[in-house]
XYZ file of C-alpha atoms in Angstrom:
495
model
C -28.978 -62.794 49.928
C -28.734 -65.641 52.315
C -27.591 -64.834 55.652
C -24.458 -67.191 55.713
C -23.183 -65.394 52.492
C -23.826 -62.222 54.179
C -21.592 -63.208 57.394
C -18.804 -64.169 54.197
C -18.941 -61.179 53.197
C -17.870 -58.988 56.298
C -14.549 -60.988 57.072
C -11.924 -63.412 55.784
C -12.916 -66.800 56.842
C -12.562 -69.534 54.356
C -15.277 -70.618 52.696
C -17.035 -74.354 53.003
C -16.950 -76.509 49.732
C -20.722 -76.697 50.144
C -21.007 -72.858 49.849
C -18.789 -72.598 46.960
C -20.607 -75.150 45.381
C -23.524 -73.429 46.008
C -22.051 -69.859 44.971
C -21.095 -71.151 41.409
C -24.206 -72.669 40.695
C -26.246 -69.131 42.121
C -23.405 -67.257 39.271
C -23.922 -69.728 36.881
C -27.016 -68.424 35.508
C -25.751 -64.542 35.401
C -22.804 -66.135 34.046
C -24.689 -67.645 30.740
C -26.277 -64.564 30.503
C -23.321 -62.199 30.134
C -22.049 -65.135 27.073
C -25.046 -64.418 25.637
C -25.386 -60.463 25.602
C -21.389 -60.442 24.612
C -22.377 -62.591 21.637
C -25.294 -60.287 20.914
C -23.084 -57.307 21.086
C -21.051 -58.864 18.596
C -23.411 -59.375 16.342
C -24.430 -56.199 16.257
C -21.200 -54.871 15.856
C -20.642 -56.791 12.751
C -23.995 -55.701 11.315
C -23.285 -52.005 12.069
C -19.696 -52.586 10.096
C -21.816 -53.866 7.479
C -24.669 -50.906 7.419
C -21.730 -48.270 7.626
C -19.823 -49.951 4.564
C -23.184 -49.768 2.554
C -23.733 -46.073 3.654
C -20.343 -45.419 2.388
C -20.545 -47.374 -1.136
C -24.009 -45.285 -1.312
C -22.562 -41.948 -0.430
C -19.803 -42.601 -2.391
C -21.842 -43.489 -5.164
C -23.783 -39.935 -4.475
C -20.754 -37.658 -4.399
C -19.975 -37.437 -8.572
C -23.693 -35.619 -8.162
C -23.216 -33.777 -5.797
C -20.851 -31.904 -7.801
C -23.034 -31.143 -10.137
C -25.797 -29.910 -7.510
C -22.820 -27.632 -6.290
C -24.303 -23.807 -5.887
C -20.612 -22.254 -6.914
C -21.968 -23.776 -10.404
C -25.194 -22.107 -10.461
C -23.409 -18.694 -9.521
C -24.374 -16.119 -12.868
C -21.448 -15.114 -14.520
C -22.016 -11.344 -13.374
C -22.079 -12.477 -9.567
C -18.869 -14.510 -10.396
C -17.128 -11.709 -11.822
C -17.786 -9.743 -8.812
C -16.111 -12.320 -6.870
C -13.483 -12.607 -8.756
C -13.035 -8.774 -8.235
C -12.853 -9.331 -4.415
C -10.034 -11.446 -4.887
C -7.540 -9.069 -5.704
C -5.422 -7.568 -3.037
C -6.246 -4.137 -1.710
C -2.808 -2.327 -0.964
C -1.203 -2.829 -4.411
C -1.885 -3.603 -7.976
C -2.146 -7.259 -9.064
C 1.482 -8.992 -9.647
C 2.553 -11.596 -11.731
C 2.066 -14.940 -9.649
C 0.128 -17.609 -10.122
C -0.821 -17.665 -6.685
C -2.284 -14.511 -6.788
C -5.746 -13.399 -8.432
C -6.053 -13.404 -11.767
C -3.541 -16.003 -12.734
C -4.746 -17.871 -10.130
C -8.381 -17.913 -11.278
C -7.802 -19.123 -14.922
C -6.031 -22.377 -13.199
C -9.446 -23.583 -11.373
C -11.503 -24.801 -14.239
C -12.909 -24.122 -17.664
C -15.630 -21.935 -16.550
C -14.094 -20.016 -14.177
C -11.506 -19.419 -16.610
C -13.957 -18.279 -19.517
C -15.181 -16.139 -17.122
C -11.833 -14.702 -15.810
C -10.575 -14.097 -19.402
C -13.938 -12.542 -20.634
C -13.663 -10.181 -17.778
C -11.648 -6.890 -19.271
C -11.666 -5.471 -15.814
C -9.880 -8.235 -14.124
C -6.992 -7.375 -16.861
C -6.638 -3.660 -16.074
C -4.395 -3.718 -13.014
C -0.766 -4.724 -12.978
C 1.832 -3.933 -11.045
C 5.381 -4.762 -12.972
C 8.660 -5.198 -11.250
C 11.508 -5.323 -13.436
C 14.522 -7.140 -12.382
C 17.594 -5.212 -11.131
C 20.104 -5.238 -14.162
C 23.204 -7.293 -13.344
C 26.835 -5.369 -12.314
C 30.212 -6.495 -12.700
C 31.642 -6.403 -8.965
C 35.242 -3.993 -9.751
C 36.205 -0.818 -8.925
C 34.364 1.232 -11.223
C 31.339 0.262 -9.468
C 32.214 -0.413 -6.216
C 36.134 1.237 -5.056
C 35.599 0.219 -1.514
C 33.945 -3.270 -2.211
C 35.924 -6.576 -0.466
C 33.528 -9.229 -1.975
C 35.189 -11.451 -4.802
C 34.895 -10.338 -8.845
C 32.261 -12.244 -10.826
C 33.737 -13.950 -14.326
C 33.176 -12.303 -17.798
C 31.400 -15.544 -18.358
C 29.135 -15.554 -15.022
C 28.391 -11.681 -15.829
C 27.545 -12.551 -19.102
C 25.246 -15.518 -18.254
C 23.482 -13.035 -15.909
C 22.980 -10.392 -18.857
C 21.279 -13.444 -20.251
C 19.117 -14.493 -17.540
C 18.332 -11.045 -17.295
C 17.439 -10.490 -20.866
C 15.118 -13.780 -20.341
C 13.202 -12.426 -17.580
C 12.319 -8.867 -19.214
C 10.823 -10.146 -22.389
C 8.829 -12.470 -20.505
C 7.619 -9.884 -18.697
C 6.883 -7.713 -21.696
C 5.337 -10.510 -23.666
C 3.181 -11.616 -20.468
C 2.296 -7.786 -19.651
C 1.266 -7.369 -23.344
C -0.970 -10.551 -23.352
C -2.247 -9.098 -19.730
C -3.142 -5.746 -20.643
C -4.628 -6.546 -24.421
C -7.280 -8.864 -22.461
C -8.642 -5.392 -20.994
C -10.629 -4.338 -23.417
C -11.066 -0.478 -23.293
C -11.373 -0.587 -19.529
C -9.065 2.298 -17.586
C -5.408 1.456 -16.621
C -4.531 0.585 -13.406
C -1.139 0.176 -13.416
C 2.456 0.729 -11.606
C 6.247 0.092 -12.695
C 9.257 -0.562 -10.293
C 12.568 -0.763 -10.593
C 14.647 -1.382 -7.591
C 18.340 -1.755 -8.493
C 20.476 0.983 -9.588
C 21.427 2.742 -12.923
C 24.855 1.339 -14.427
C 26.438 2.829 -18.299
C 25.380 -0.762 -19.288
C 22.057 -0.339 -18.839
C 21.896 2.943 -20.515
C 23.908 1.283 -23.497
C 20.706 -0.692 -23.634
C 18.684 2.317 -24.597
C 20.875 3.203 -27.852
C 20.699 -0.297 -28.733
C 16.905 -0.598 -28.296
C 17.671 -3.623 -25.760
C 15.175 -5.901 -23.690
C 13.908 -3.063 -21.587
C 13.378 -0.221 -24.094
C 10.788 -2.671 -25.841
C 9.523 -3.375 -22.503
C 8.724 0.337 -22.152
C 7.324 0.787 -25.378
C 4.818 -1.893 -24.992
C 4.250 0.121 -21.341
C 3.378 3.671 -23.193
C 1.177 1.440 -25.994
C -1.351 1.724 -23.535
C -0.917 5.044 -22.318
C -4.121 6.416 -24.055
C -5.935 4.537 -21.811
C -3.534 5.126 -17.853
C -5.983 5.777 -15.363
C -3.507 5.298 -12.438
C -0.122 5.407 -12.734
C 2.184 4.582 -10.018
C 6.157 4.732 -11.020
C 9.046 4.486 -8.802
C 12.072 4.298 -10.850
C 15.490 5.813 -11.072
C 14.975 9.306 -12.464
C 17.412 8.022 -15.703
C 14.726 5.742 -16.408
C 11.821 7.457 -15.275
C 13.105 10.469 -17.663
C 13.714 7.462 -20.557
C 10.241 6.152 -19.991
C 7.913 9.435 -20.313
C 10.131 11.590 -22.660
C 8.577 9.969 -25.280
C 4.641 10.817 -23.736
C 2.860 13.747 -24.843
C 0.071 15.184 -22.790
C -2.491 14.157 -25.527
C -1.993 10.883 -24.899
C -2.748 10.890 -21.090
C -5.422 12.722 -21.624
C -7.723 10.128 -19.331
C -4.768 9.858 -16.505
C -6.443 10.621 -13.226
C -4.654 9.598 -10.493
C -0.342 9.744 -10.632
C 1.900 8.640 -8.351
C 5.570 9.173 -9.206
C 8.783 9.275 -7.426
C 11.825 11.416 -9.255
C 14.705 10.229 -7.564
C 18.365 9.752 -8.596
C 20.189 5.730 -7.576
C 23.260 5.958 -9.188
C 25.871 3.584 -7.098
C 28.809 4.958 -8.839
C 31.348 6.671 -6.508
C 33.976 7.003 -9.184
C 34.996 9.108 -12.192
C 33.106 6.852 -14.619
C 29.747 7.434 -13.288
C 27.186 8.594 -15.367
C 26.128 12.281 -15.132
C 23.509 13.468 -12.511
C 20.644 15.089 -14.578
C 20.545 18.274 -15.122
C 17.930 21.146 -14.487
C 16.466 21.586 -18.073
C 16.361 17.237 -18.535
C 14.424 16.716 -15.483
C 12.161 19.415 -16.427
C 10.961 17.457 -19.241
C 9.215 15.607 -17.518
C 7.002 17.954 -16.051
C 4.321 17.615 -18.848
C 2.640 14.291 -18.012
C 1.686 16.419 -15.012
C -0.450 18.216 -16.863
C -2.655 15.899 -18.071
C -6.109 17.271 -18.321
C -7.796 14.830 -16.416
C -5.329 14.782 -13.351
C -6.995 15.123 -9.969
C -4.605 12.727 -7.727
C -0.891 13.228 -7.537
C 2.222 12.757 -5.350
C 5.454 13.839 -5.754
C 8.334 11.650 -3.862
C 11.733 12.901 -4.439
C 14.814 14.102 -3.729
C 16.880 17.407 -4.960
C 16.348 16.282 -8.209
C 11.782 17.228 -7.504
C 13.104 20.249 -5.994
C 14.684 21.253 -9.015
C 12.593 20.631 -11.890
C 9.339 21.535 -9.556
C 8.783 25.587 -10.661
C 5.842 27.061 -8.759
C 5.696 29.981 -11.189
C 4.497 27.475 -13.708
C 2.530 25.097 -11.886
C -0.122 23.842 -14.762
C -3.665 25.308 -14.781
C -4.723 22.062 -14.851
C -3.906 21.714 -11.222
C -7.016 23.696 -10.050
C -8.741 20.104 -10.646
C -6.800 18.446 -8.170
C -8.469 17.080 -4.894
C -5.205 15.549 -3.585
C -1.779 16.348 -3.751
C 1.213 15.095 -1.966
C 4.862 16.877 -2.608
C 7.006 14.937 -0.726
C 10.632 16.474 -1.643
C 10.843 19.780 0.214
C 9.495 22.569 -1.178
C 9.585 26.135 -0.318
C 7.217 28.059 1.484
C 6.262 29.932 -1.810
C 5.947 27.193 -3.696
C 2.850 26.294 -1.286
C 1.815 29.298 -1.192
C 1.447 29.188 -5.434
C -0.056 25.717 -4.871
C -2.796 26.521 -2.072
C -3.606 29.539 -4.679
C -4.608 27.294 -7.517
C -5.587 24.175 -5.887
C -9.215 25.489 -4.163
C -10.953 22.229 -4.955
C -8.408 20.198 -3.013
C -9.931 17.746 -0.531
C -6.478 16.046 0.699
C -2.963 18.099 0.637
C 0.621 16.718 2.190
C 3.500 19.228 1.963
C 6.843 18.855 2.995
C 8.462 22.268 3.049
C 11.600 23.119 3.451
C 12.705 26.572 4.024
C 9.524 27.731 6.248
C 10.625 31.337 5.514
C 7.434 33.867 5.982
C 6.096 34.643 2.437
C 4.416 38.326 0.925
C 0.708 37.959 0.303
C -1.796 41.159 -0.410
C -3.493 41.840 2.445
C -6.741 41.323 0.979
C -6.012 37.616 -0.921
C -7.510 34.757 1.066
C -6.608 30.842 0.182
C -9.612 29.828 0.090
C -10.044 25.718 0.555
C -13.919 25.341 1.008
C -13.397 21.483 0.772
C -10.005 20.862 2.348
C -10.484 17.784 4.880
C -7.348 16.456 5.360
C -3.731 18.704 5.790
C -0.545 17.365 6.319
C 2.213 19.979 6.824
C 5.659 18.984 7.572
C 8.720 21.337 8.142
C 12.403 21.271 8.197
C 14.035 23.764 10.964
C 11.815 26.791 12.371
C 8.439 27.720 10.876
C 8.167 31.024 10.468
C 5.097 31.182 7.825
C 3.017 33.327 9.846
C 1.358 34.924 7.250
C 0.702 31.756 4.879
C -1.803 30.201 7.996
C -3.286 33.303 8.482
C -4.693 33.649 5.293
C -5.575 29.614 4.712
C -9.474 29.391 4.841
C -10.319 25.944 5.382
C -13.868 25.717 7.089
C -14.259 22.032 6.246
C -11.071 21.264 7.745
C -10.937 17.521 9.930
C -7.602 16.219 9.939
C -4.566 18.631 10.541
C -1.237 16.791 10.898
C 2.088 18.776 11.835
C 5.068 16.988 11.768
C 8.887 17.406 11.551
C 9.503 16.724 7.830
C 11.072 13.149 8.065
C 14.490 12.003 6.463
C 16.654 14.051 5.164
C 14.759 17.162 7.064
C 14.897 16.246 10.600
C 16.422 18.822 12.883
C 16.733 18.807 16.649
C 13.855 20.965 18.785
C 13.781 24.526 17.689
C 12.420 27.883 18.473
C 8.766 28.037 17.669
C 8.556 31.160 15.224
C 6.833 34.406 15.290
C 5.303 35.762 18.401
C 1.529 34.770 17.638
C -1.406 36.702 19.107
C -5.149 35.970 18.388
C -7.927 38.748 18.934
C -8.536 37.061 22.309
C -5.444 38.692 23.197
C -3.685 35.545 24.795
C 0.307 35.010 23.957
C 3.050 33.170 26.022
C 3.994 34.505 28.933
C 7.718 33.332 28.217
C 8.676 35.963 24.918
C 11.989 34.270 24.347
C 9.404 31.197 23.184
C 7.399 32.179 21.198
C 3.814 30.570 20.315
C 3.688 28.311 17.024
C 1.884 30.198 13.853
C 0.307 26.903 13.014
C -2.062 28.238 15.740
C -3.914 31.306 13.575
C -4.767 28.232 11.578
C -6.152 26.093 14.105
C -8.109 28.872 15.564
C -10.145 29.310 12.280
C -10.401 25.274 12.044
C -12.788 24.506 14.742
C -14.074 21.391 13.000
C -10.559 19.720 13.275
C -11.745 16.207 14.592
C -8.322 14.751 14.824
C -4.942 16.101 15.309
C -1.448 15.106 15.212
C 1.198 17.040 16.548
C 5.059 16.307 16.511
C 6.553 17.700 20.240
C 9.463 19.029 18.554
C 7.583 21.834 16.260
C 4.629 22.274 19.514
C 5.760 23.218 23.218
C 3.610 22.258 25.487
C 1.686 25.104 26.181
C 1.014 25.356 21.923
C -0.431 22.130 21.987
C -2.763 23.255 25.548
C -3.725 26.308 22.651
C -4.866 23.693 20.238
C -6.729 21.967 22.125
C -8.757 24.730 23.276
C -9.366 25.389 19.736
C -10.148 22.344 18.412
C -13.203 21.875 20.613
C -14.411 18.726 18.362
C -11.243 16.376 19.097
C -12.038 12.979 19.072
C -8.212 11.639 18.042
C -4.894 12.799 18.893
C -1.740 11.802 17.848
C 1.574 13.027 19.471
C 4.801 12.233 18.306
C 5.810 11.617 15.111
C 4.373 9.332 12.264
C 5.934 6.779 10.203
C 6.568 8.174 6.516
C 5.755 6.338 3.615
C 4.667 6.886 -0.047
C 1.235 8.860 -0.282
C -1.219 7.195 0.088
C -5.210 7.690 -0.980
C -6.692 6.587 2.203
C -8.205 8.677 5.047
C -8.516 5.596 7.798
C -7.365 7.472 11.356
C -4.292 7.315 12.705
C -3.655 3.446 14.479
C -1.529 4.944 17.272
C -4.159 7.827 18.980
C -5.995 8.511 21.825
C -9.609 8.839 21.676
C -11.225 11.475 23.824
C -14.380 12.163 25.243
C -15.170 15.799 26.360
């Protein structure tokens, strides 16, 4: 740079017109160059616009091939089917939606929905909710109810609506189930609402939902698993009519024999009695049978009779009786049911039961024991005699609505051959403990503070040397479930 552009640049002075002539002609050159590269740029710009909308018209032109190079199409029908089996849901039966897997799959494309409809197994689950059957809002139903009174007519268009949605659910379970082939039954039935005279009026005029349940038992040769939580009226209307014969194949059963009658008045329909729920005790002994649960209310108590518990029962690997039964009654069932490998009792009465001396309950494969109680346990002798040397999970809760009771006395004074016993005698130790003494393979363990005090549950930990999950307090309840996943809300130890 010259040196008088130099002394410019370090201060303000004005410059000469000579020196900015002679600065615009030094720029000028730079100046023409810029022009020229901007131009270039330009250019370019235009031809890359032009390259990239020939790379899309080719690309574009490509794409109605690719389709056909797509792998999804080259998938064999076998590996499809398998996929399609991963699409159903894994914590309940299919439904019917067309958002949900199978319906879903027959809306994709031809093949897939040759393939979905030539697949009997993706046809043998359902789960089928009925709709709650409409009531007329007076006082036979509802004495203490404020809300307004539905019209005859606005009743009666609800009848209709009602009427609608039950054969469409027949007709589509029909069509669902028939496209099974001679695949086992998956299947489960719910009805939520509650049991009005109307309803039953159905029933002696062979209504809507009697043909539903017809079409329901016109598969029953081949029920697999059967899941039904229904009203015990209907639940007695639905399997009166099944003979064992005909669930011959039934291996897993799920079944809740409760009573939801809403009627407070006069009118209200009978509760059953004794003998009527008894009857349906057969389908439980279907030959086959080797899962069942029990969910009820005083209505299971009654018609469940321990004296005449089916001999088909010694098959079963898993039961759940979730209604309260007596501490004989498990006593009967621990007698016959040796091959169990899962057991949940809720027993009521805890009272101490006779056994000879010499009988043992032998489980050899007993894994998983869920025992809950309603007031103090007093069944010393029934854990002494339980032999369960495979024994990993051992839960002991507080039986759970209607059975809970505030903390209690823990039972008879227990003593083991080591000699140990509370120091305390007006507390007594638990006699869960004679149990977990001969269980030292019990991996994880879940107590409920209100049956253990504290120095029961220091006891079972000594025994249960092998603990690698503990649970303390009580669980949630819910509707017996298959699964043997551990507990979500435990602490894992190390020793």
């Amino acid at each position: 740079m010259r040196s008088h552009f130099a002394q410019l640049l370090t201060n303000n002075d004005p410059p000469t017109d000579v020196v900015l002539a002679e600065v615009n002609e030094l720029i000028s050159g730079p100046k023409a160059q810029i022009e020229a590269k901007a131009a270039e740029i330009l250019r370019l710009k235009k031809k890359l616009e032009e390259l990239q909308k020939e790379r899309d018209g080719i690309q574009q032109s490509m794409e109605k091939y690719n389709t056909i190079l797509s792998p999804i199409r080259r998938i064999p029908p076998d590996i499809l089917e398998h996929i399609f089996y991963l699409c159903f849901p894994t914590n309940h039966n299919p439904v019917m939606s067309v958002t949900e897997a199978p319906l879903i799959l027959i809306r994709i494309c031809r093949l897939w929905r040759s393939t979905a409809l030539s697949s009997h197994g993706l046809w043998a689950k359902l789960h089928v909710a009925l709709p709650p059957y409409p009531l007329f809002d007076d006082d036979r139903y509802f004495p203490y109810h404020g809300a307004a009174m539905r019209s005859e007519d606005e009743l009666e268009t609800d009848k209709r609506r009602y009427a609608e949605v039950v054969e469409a659910r027949r007709q589509l379970m029909d069509l669902w189930l028939s496209r099974s082939g001679t695949h086992p039954l998956s299947l489960s039935l719910t009805y939520m609402g509650t049991v009005s005279q109307d309803l039953l009026e159905e029933f002696q005029t062979q209504g809507h939902l009697p043909k539903l349940f017809r079409t329901f038992l016109s598969f029953s040769q081949r029920f697999d698993d059967l899941e039904l939580d229904l009203p015990f009226t209907l639940c007695h209307l639905l399997l009166s009519s099944i003979s064992v014969e005909n669930v011959s194949a039934l291996r897993q059963l799920r079944i809740s024999l409760c009573d939801r009658i809403p009627f407070i008045s006069s009118s209200a329909p009978p509760s059953p009695r004794t003998e009527t729920v008894k009857r349906t005790i057969p389908l439980f002994r279907a030959s086959g049978l080797t899962r069942l649960s029990i969910r009820g209310d005083g209505i299971a108590q009654s018609a469940f009779d321990s004296s005449k518990i089916p001999s088909t029962w010694a098959n079963l690997t898993r039961i759940s009786l979730d209604f309260g039964i007596s501490s004989t009654d498990a006593f009967h069932v621990f007698r016959l049911c040796q091959q169990l490998e899962q057991c949940n009792l809720a027993i009521a009465d805890c009272q101490d039961v006779y056994i000879d001396p010499t009988e043992i309950l032998s489980l050899p494969l007993l894994k998983f024991l869920c025992i809950r109680i309603n007031g103090t346990d007093l069944m010393s002798v029934l854990y002494k005699r339980i032999d369960a040397p495979a024994l990993d999970w051992f839960e002991y809760q507080t039986g759970g609505a209607p059975y809970y009771n505030p903390p209690r006395a823990y039972g008879y004074p227990y003593c083991s051959p080591g000699g140990y016993q509370s120091s305390n005698s007006n507390i007594p130790t638990s006699p869960v403990l004679s149990l977990l003494e001969k269980s030292r393979r019990i991996r994880t363990l879940a107590l409920d503070p209100r049956n253990f005090s504290p120095k029961d549950t220091l006891f079972s930990f000594r025994f249960a040397s092998q603990l690698t999950h503990v649970v303390i307090g009580q669980r949630p309840l819910s509707f017996w479930s298959w699964s043997s996943s551990p507990p979500v809300y435990s602490i894992s130890i190390s020793w």
